[in-house]
C-alpha atoms as a PDB file:
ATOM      1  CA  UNK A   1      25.669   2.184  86.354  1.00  0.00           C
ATOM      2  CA  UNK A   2      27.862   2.087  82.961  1.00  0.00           C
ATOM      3  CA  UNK A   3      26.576   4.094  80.274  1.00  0.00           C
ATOM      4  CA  UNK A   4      27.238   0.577  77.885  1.00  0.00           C
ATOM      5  CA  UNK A   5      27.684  -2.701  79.034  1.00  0.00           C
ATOM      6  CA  UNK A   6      28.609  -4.749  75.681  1.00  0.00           C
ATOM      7  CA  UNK A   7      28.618  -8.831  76.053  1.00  0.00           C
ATOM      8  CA  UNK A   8      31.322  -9.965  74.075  1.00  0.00           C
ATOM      9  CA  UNK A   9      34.468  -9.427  73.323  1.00  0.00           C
ATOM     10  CA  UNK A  10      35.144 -10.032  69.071  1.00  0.00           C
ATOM     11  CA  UNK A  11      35.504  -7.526  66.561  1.00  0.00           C
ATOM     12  CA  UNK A  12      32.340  -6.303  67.496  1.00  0.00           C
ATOM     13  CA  UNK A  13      32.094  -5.943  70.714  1.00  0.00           C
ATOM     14  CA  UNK A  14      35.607  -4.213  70.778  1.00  0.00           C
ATOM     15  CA  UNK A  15      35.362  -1.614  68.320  1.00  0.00           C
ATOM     16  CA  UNK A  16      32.075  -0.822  69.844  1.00  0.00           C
ATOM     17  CA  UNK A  17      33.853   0.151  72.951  1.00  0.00           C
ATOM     18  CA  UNK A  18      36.783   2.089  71.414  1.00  0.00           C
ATOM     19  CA  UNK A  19      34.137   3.963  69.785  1.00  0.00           C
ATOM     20  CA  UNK A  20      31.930   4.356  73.100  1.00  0.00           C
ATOM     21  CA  UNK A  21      35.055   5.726  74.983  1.00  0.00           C
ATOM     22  CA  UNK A  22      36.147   8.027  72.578  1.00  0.00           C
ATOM     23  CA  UNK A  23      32.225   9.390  73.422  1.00  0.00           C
ATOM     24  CA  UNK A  24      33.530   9.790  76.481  1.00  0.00           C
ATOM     25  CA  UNK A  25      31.125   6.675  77.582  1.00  0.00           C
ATOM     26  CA  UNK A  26      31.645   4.391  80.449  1.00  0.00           C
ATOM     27  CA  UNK A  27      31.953   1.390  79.215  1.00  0.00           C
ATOM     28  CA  UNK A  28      32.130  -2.530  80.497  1.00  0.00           C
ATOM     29  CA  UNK A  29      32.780  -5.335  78.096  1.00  0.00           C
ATOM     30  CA  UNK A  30      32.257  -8.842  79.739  1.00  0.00           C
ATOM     31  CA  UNK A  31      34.062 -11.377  77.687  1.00  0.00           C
ATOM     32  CA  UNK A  32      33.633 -15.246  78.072  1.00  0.00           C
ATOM     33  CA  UNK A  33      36.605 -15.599  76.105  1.00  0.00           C
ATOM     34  CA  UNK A  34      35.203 -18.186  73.220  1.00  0.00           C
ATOM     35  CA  UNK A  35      34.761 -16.277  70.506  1.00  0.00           C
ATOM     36  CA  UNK A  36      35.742 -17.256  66.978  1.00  0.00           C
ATOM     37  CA  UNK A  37      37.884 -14.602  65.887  1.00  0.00           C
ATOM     38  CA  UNK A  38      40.980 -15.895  68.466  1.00  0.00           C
ATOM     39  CA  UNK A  39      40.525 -19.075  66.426  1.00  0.00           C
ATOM     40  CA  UNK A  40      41.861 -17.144  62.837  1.00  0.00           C
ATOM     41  CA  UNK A  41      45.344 -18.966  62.214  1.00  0.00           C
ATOM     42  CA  UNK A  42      45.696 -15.700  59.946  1.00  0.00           C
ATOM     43  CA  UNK A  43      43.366 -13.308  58.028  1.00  0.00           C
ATOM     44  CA  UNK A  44      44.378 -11.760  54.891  1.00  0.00           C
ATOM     45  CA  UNK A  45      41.595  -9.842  53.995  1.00  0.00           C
ATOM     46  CA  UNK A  46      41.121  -7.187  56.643  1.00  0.00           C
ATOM     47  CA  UNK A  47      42.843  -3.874  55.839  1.00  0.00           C
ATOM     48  CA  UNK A  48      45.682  -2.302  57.045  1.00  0.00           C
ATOM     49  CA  UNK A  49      47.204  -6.111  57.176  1.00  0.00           C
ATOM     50  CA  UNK A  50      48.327  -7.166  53.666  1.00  0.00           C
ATOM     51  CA  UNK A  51      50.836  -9.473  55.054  1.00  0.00           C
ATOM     52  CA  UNK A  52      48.002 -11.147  57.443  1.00  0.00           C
ATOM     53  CA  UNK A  53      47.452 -10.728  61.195  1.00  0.00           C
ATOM     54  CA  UNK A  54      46.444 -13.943  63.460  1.00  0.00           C
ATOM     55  CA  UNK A  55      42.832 -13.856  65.210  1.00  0.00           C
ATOM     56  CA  UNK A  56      44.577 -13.713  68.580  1.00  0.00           C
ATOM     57  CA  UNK A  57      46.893 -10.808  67.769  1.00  0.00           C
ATOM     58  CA  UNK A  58      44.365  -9.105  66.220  1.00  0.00           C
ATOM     59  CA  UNK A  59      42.320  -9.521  69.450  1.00  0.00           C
ATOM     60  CA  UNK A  60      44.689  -7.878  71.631  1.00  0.00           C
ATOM     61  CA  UNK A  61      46.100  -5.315  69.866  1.00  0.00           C
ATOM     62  CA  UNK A  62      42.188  -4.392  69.673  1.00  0.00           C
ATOM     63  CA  UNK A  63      41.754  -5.207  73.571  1.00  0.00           C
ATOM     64  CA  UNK A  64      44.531  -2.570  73.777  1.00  0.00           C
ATOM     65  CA  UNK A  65      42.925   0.021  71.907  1.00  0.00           C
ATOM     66  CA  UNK A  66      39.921  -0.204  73.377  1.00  0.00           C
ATOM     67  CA  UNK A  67      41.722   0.148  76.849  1.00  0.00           C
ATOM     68  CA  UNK A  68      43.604   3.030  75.824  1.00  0.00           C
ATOM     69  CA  UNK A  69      40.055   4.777  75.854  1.00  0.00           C
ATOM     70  CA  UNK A  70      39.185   4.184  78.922  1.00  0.00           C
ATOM     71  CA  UNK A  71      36.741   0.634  78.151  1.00  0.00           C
ATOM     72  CA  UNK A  72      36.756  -1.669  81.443  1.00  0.00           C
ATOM     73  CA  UNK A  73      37.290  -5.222  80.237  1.00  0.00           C
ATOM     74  CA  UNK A  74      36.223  -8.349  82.520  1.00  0.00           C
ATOM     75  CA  UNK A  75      36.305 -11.818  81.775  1.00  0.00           C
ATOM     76  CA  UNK A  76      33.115 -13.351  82.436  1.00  0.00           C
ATOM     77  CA  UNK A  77      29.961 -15.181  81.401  1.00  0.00           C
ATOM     78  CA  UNK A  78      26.536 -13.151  81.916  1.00  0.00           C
ATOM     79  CA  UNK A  79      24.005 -15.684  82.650  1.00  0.00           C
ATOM     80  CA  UNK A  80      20.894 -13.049  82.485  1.00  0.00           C
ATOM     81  CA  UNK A  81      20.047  -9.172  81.794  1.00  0.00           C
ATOM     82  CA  UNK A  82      16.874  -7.803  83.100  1.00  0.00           C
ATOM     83  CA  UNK A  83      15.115  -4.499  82.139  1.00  0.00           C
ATOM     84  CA  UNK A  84      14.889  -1.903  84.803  1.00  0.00           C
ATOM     85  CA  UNK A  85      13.107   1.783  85.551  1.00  0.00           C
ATOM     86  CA  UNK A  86      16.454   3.222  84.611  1.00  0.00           C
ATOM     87  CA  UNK A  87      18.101   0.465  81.979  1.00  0.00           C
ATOM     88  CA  UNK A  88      19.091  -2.825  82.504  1.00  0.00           C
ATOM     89  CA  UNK A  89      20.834  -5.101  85.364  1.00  0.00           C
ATOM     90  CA  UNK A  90      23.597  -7.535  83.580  1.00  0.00           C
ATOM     91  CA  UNK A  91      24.075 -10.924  85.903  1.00  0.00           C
ATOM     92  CA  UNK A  92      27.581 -12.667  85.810  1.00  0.00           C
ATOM     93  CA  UNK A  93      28.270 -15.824  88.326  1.00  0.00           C
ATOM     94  CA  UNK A  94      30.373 -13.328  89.967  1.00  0.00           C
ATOM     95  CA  UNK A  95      28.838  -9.881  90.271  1.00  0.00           C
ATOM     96  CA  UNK A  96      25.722  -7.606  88.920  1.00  0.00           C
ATOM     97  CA  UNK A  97      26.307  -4.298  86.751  1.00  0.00           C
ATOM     98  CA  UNK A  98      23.588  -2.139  85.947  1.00  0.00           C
ATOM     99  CA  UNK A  99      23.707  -0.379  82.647  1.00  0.00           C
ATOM    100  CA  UNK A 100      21.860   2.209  80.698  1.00  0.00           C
ATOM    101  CA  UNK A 101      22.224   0.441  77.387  1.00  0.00           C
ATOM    102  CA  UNK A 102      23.805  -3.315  76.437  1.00  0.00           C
ATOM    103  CA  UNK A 103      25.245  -4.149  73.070  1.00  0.00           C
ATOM    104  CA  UNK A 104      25.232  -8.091  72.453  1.00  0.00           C
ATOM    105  CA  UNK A 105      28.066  -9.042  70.438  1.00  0.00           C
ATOM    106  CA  UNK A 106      28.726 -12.733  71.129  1.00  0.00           C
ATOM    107  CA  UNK A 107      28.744 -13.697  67.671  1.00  0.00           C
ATOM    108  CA  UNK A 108      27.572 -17.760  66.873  1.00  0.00           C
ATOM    109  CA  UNK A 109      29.243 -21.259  67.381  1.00  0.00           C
ATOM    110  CA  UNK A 110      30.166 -23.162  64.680  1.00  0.00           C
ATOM    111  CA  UNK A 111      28.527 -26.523  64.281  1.00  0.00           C
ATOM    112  CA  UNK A 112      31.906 -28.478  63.923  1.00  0.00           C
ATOM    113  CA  UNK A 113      32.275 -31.926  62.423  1.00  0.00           C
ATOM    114  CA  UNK A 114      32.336 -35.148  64.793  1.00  0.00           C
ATOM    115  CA  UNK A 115      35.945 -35.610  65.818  1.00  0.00           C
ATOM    116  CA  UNK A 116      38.563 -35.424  68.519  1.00  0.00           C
ATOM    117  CA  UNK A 117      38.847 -31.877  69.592  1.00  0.00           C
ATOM    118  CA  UNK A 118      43.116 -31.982  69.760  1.00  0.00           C
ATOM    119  CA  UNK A 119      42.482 -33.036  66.158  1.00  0.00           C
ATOM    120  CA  UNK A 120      40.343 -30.313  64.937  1.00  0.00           C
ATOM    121  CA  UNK A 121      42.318 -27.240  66.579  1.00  0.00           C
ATOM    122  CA  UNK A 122      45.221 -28.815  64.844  1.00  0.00           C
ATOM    123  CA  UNK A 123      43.930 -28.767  61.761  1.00  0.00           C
ATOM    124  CA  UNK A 124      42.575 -25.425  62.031  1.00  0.00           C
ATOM    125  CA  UNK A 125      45.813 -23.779  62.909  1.00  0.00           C
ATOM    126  CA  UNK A 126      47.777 -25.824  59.861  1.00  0.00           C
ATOM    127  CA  UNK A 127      44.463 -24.517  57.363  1.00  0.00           C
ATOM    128  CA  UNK A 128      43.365 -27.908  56.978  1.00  0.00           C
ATOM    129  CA  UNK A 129      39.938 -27.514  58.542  1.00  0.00           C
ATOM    130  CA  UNK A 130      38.729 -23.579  57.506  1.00  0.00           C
ATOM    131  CA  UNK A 131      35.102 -22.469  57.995  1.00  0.00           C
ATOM    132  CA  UNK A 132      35.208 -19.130  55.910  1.00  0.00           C
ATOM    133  CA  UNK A 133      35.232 -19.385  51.929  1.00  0.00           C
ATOM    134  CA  UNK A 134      34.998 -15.977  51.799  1.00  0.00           C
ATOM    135  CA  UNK A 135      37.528 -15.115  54.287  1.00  0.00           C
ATOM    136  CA  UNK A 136      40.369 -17.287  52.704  1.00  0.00           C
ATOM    137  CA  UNK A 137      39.244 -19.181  49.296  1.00  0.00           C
ATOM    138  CA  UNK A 138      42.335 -17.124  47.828  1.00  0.00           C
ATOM    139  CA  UNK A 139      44.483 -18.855  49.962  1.00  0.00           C
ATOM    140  CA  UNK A 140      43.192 -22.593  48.674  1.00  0.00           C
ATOM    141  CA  UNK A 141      43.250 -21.799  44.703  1.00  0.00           C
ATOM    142  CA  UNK A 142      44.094 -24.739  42.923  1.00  0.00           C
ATOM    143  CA  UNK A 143      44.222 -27.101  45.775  1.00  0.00           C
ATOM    144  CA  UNK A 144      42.246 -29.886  46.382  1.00  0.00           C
ATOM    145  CA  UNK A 145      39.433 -28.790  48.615  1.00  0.00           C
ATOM    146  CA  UNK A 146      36.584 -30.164  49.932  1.00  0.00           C
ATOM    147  CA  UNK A 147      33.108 -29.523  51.753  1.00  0.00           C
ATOM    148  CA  UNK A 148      31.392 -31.008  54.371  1.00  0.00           C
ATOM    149  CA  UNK A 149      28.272 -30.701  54.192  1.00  0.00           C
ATOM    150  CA  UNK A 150      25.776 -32.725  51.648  1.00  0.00           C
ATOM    151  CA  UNK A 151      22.662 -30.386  51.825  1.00  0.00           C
ATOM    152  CA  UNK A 152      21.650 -27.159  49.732  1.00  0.00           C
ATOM    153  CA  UNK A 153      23.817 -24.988  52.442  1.00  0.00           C
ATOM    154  CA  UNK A 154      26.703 -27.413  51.448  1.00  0.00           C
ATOM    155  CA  UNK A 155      26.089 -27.277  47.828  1.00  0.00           C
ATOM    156  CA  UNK A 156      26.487 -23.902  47.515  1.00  0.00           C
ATOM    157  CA  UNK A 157      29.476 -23.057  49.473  1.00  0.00           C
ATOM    158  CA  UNK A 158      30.916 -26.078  47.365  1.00  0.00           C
ATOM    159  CA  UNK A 159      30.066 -23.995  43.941  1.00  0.00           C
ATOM    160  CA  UNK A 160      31.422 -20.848  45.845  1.00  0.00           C
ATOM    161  CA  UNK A 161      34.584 -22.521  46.454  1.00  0.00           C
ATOM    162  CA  UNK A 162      34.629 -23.767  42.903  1.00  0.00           C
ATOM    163  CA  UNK A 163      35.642 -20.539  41.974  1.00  0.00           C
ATOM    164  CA  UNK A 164      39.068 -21.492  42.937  1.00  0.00           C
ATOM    165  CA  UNK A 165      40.124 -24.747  42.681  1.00  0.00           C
ATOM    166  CA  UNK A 166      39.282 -27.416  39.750  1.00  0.00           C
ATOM    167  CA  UNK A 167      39.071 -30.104  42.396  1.00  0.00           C
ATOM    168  CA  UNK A 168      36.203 -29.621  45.365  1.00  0.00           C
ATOM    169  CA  UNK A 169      34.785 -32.784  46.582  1.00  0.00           C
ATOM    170  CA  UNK A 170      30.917 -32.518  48.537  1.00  0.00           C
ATOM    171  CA  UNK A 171      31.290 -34.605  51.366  1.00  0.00           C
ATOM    172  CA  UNK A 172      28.347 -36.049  54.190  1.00  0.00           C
ATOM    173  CA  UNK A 173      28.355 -36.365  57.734  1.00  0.00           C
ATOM    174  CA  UNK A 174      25.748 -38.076  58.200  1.00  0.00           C
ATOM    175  CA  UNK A 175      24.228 -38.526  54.652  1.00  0.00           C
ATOM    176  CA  UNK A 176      23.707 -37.305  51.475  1.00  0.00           C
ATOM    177  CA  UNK A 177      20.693 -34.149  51.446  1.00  0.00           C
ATOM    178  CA  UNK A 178      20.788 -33.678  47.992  1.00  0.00           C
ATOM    179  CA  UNK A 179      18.421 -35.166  44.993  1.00  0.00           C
ATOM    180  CA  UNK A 180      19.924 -37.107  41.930  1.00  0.00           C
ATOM    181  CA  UNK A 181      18.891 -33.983  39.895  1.00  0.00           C
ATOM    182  CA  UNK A 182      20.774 -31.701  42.183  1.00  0.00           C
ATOM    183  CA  UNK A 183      24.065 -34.272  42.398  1.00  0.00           C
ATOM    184  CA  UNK A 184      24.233 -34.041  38.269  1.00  0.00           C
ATOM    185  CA  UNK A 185      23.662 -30.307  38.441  1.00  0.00           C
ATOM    186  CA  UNK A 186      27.088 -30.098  40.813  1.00  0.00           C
ATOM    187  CA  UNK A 187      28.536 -32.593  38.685  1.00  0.00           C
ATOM    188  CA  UNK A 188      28.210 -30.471  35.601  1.00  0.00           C
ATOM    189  CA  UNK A 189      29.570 -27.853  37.604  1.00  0.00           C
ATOM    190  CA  UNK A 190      32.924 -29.601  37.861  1.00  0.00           C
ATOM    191  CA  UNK A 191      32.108 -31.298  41.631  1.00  0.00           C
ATOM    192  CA  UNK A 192      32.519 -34.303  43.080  1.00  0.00           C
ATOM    193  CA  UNK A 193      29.835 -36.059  45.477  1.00  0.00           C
ATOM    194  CA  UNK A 194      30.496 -38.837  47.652  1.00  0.00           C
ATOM    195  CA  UNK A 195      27.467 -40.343  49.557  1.00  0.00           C
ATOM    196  CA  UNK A 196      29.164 -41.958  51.477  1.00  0.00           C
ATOM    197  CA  UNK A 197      29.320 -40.201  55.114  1.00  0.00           C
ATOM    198  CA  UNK A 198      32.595 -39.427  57.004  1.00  0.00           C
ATOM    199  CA  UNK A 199      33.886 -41.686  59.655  1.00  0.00           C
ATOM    200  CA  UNK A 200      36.850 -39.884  60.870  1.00  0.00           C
ATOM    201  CA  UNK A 201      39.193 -37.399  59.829  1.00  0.00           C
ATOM    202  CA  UNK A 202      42.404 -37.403  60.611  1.00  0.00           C
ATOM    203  CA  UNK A 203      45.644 -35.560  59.959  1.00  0.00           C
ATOM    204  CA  UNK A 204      48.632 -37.178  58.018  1.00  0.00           C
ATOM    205  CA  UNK A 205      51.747 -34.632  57.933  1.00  0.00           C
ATOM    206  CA  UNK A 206      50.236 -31.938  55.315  1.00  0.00           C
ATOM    207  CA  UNK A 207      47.214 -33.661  54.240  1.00  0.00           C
ATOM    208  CA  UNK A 208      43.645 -33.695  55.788  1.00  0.00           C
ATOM    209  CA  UNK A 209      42.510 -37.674  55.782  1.00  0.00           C
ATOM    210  CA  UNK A 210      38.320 -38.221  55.556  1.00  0.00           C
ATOM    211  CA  UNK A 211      38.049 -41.722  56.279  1.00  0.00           C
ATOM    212  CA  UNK A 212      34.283 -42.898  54.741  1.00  0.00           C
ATOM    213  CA  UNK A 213      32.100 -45.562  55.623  1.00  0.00           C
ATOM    214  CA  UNK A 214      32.123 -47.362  52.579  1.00  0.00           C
ATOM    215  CA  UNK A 215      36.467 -47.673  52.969  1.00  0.00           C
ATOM    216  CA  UNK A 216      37.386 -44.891  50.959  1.00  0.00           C
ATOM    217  CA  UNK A 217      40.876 -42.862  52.406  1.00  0.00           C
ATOM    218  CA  UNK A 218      40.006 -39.816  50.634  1.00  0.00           C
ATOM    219  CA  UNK A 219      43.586 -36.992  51.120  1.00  0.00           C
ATOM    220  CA  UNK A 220      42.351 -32.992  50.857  1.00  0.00           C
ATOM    221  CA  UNK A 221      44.532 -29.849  51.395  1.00  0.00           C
ATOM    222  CA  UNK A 222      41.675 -27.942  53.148  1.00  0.00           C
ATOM    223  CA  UNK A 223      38.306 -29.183  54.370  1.00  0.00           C
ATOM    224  CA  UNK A 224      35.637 -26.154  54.344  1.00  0.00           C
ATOM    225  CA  UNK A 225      32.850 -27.414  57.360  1.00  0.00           C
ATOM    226  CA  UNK A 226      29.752 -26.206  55.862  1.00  0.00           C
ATOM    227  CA  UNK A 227      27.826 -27.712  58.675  1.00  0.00           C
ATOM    228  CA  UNK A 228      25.629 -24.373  59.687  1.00  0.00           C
ATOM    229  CA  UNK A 229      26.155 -22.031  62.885  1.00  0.00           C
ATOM    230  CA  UNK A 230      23.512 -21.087  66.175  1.00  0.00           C
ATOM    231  CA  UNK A 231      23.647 -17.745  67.031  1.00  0.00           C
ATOM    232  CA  UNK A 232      24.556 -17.138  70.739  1.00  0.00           C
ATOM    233  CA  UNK A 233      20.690 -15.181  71.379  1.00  0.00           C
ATOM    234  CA  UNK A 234      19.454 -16.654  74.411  1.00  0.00           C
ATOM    235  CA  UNK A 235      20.255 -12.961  76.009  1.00  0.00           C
ATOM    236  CA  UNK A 236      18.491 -11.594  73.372  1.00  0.00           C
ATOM    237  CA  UNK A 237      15.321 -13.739  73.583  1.00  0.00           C
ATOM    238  CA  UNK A 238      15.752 -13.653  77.868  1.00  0.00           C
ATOM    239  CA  UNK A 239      14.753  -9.575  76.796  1.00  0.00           C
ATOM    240  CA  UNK A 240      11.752  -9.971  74.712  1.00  0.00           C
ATOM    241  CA  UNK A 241      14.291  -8.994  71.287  1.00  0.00           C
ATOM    242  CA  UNK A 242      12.914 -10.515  68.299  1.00  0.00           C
ATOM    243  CA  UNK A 243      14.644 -13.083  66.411  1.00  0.00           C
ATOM    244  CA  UNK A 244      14.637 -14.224  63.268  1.00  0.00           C
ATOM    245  CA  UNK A 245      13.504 -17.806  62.013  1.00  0.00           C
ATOM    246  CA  UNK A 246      17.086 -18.981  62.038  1.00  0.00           C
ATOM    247  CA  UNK A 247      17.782 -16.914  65.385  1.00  0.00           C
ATOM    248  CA  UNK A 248      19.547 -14.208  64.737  1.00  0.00           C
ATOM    249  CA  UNK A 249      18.571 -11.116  66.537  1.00  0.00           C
ATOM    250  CA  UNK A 250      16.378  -8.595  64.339  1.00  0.00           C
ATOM    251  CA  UNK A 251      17.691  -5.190  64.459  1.00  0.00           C
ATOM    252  CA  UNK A 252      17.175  -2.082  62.799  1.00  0.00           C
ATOM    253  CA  UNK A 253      18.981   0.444  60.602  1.00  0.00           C
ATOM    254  CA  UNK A 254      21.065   1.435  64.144  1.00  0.00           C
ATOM    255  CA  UNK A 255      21.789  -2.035  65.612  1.00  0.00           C
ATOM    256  CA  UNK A 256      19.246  -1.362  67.727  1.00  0.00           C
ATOM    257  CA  UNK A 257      16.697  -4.220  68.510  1.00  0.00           C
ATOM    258  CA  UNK A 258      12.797  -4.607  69.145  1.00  0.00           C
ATOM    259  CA  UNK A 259      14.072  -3.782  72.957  1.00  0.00           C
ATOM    260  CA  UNK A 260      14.431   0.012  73.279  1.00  0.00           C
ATOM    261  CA  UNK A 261      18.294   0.318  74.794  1.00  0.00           C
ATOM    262  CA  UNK A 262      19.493  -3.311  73.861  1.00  0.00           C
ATOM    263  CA  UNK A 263      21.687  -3.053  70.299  1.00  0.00           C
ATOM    264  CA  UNK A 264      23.095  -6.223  68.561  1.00  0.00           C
ATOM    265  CA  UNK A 265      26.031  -6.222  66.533  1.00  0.00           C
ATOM    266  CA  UNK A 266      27.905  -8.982  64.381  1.00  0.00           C
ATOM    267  CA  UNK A 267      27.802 -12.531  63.480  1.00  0.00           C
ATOM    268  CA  UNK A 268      24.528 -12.681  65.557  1.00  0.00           C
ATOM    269  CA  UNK A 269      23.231 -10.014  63.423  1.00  0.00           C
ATOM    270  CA  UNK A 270      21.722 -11.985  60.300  1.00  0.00           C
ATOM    271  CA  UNK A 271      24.326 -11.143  57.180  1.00  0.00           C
ATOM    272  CA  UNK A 272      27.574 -11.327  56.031  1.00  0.00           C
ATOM    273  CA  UNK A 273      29.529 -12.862  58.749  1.00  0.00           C
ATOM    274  CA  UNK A 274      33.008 -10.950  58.121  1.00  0.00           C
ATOM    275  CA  UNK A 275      35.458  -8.903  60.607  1.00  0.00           C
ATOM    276  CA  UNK A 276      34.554  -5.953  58.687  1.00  0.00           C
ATOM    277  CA  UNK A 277      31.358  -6.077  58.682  1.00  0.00           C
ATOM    278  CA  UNK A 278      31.135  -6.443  62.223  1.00  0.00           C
ATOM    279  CA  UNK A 279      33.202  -3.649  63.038  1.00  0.00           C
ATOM    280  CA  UNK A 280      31.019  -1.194  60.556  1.00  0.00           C
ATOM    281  CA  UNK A 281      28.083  -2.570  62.865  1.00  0.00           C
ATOM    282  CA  UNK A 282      29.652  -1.945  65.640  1.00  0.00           C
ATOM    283  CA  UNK A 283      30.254   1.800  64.643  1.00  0.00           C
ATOM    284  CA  UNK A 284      26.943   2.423  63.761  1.00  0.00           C
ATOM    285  CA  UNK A 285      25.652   0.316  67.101  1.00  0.00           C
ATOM    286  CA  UNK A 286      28.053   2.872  69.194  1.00  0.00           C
ATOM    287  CA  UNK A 287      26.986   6.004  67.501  1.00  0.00           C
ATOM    288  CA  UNK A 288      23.351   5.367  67.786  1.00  0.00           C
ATOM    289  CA  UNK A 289      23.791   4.537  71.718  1.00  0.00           C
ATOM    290  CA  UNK A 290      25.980   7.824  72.317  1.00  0.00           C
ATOM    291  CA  UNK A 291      23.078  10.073  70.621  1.00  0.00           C
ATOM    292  CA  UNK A 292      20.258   7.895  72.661  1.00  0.00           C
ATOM    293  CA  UNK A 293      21.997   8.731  75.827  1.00  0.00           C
ATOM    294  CA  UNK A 294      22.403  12.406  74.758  1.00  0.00           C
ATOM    295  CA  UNK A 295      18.751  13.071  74.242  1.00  0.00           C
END
């Protein structure tokens, strides 16, 4: 019986646990080992790391902290947590754990844009494909940058990207979303829409290739995938934990959820999905568990 058992194994999930075994807690953190951080060719905005730290370092330098505090760290998928007299009982393929309290911090999956998958992990390591604006629009200022994704989501990560770069194309996947009226207000706002949707993309040496149907070769330095995310909830629903419209598991002012013991924390958490953020969660999520337990 662990005092936490946290489900996943980001940002979250791990400072969570360094916090929890500083509390002297005993702690499990069952990882499936598909999260989105160890896909982070480099972040530049997290502190402490002017010169930028890769996703995967990142991840194990914070696997080692966690560690050093005593956190027991499994690779694993749980397939269902049940409530019990005394807590809850966490089901992997491989084993049961009972725990006193779970954190879920498995974050979301991006919805990622029809091609081969070789392709697209290519691209994302060279910063041709990126999915944050806010995690590294500095690093595509003046380049030519487009978005994928013709709808009112799309629209407005194209104006956010605006900000820095002159050139930012709006491109569809499947089809254009938008109204005349809202393609002449992003024209006036300095953007390009095609209609046209994408029929592959391709890489060519620096350049990111979007092939359309109507024959356009159209070259881009970065393509932002503004294509929408599903938060990873099913856990949270399995419990009774109330979820928002979009899915994202409703918590309150100390991570905790509509489930007395079960505590959400991160990218499944509706708001700003950023490493720091997640981490701040995650410190209030650990703090509020450690003073449940002591009452």
């Amino acid at each position: 019986m662990y005092d936490c058992v946290i489900i996943g194994g980001g940002p979250a999930g791990l400072t969570a646990a360094t916090y929890l075994g500083r509390f002297l807690r005993s702690t499990l953190v069952i990882d499936g080992g598909d999260g989105r951080a160890s896909s982070i060719p480099t972040t530049h905005n997290l502190l402490g790391f002017p010169d930028g730290i890769s996703g995967g370092n990142l991840l194990v330098r914070m696997h080692q902290h966690a560690a050093r505090y005593g956190a027991e760290l499994v690779t694993g998928e749980v397939e269902r947590i049940d409530r019990v007299e005394k807590g809850f009982v966490v089901e992997t393929k491989a084993e049961i754990f009972g725990a006193r309290t779970i954190l879920l911090a498995q974050g979301v999956t991006n919805h990622r844009p029809r091609m081969a998958q070789e392709t697209h992990d290519r691209a994302v390591a060279q910063g041709l494909i990126r999915y944050c604006p806010i995690c590294d629009g500095y690093e595509v200022r003046g380049k030519r940058v487009a978005v994928l994704g013709c709808s009112d989501h799309g629209a407005a990560e194209a104006l956010f990207v605006r900000h820095y770069s002159d050139t930012v194309t709006l491109l569809a996947q499947d089809g254009s979303q938008l109204s005349d009226a809202e393609e002449a207000d992003l024209a006036r706002g300095g953007l390009a829409v095609e209609r046209a949707p994408i029929r592959d993309l391709s890489i060519d040496g620096e350049n990111l290739l979007a092939h359309l149907t109507d024959g356009q070769l159209l070259p881009f330095d970065t393509l932002y995938i503004a294509l929408g995310t599903s938060p990873r909830s099913e856990l949270a629903r399995m419990a009774g934990a109330e979820l928002s419209p979009a899915g994202c598991i409703v918590v309150d002012e100390h991570q905790q959820t509509t489930v007395g013991g079960l505590f959400a924390a991160g990218d499944m958490v509706e708001g700003l999905d950023q490493i720091a953020v997640a981490a701040g969660q995650a410190a209030k999520a650990a703090t509020a568990i450690h003073n449940l337990l002591s009452g």
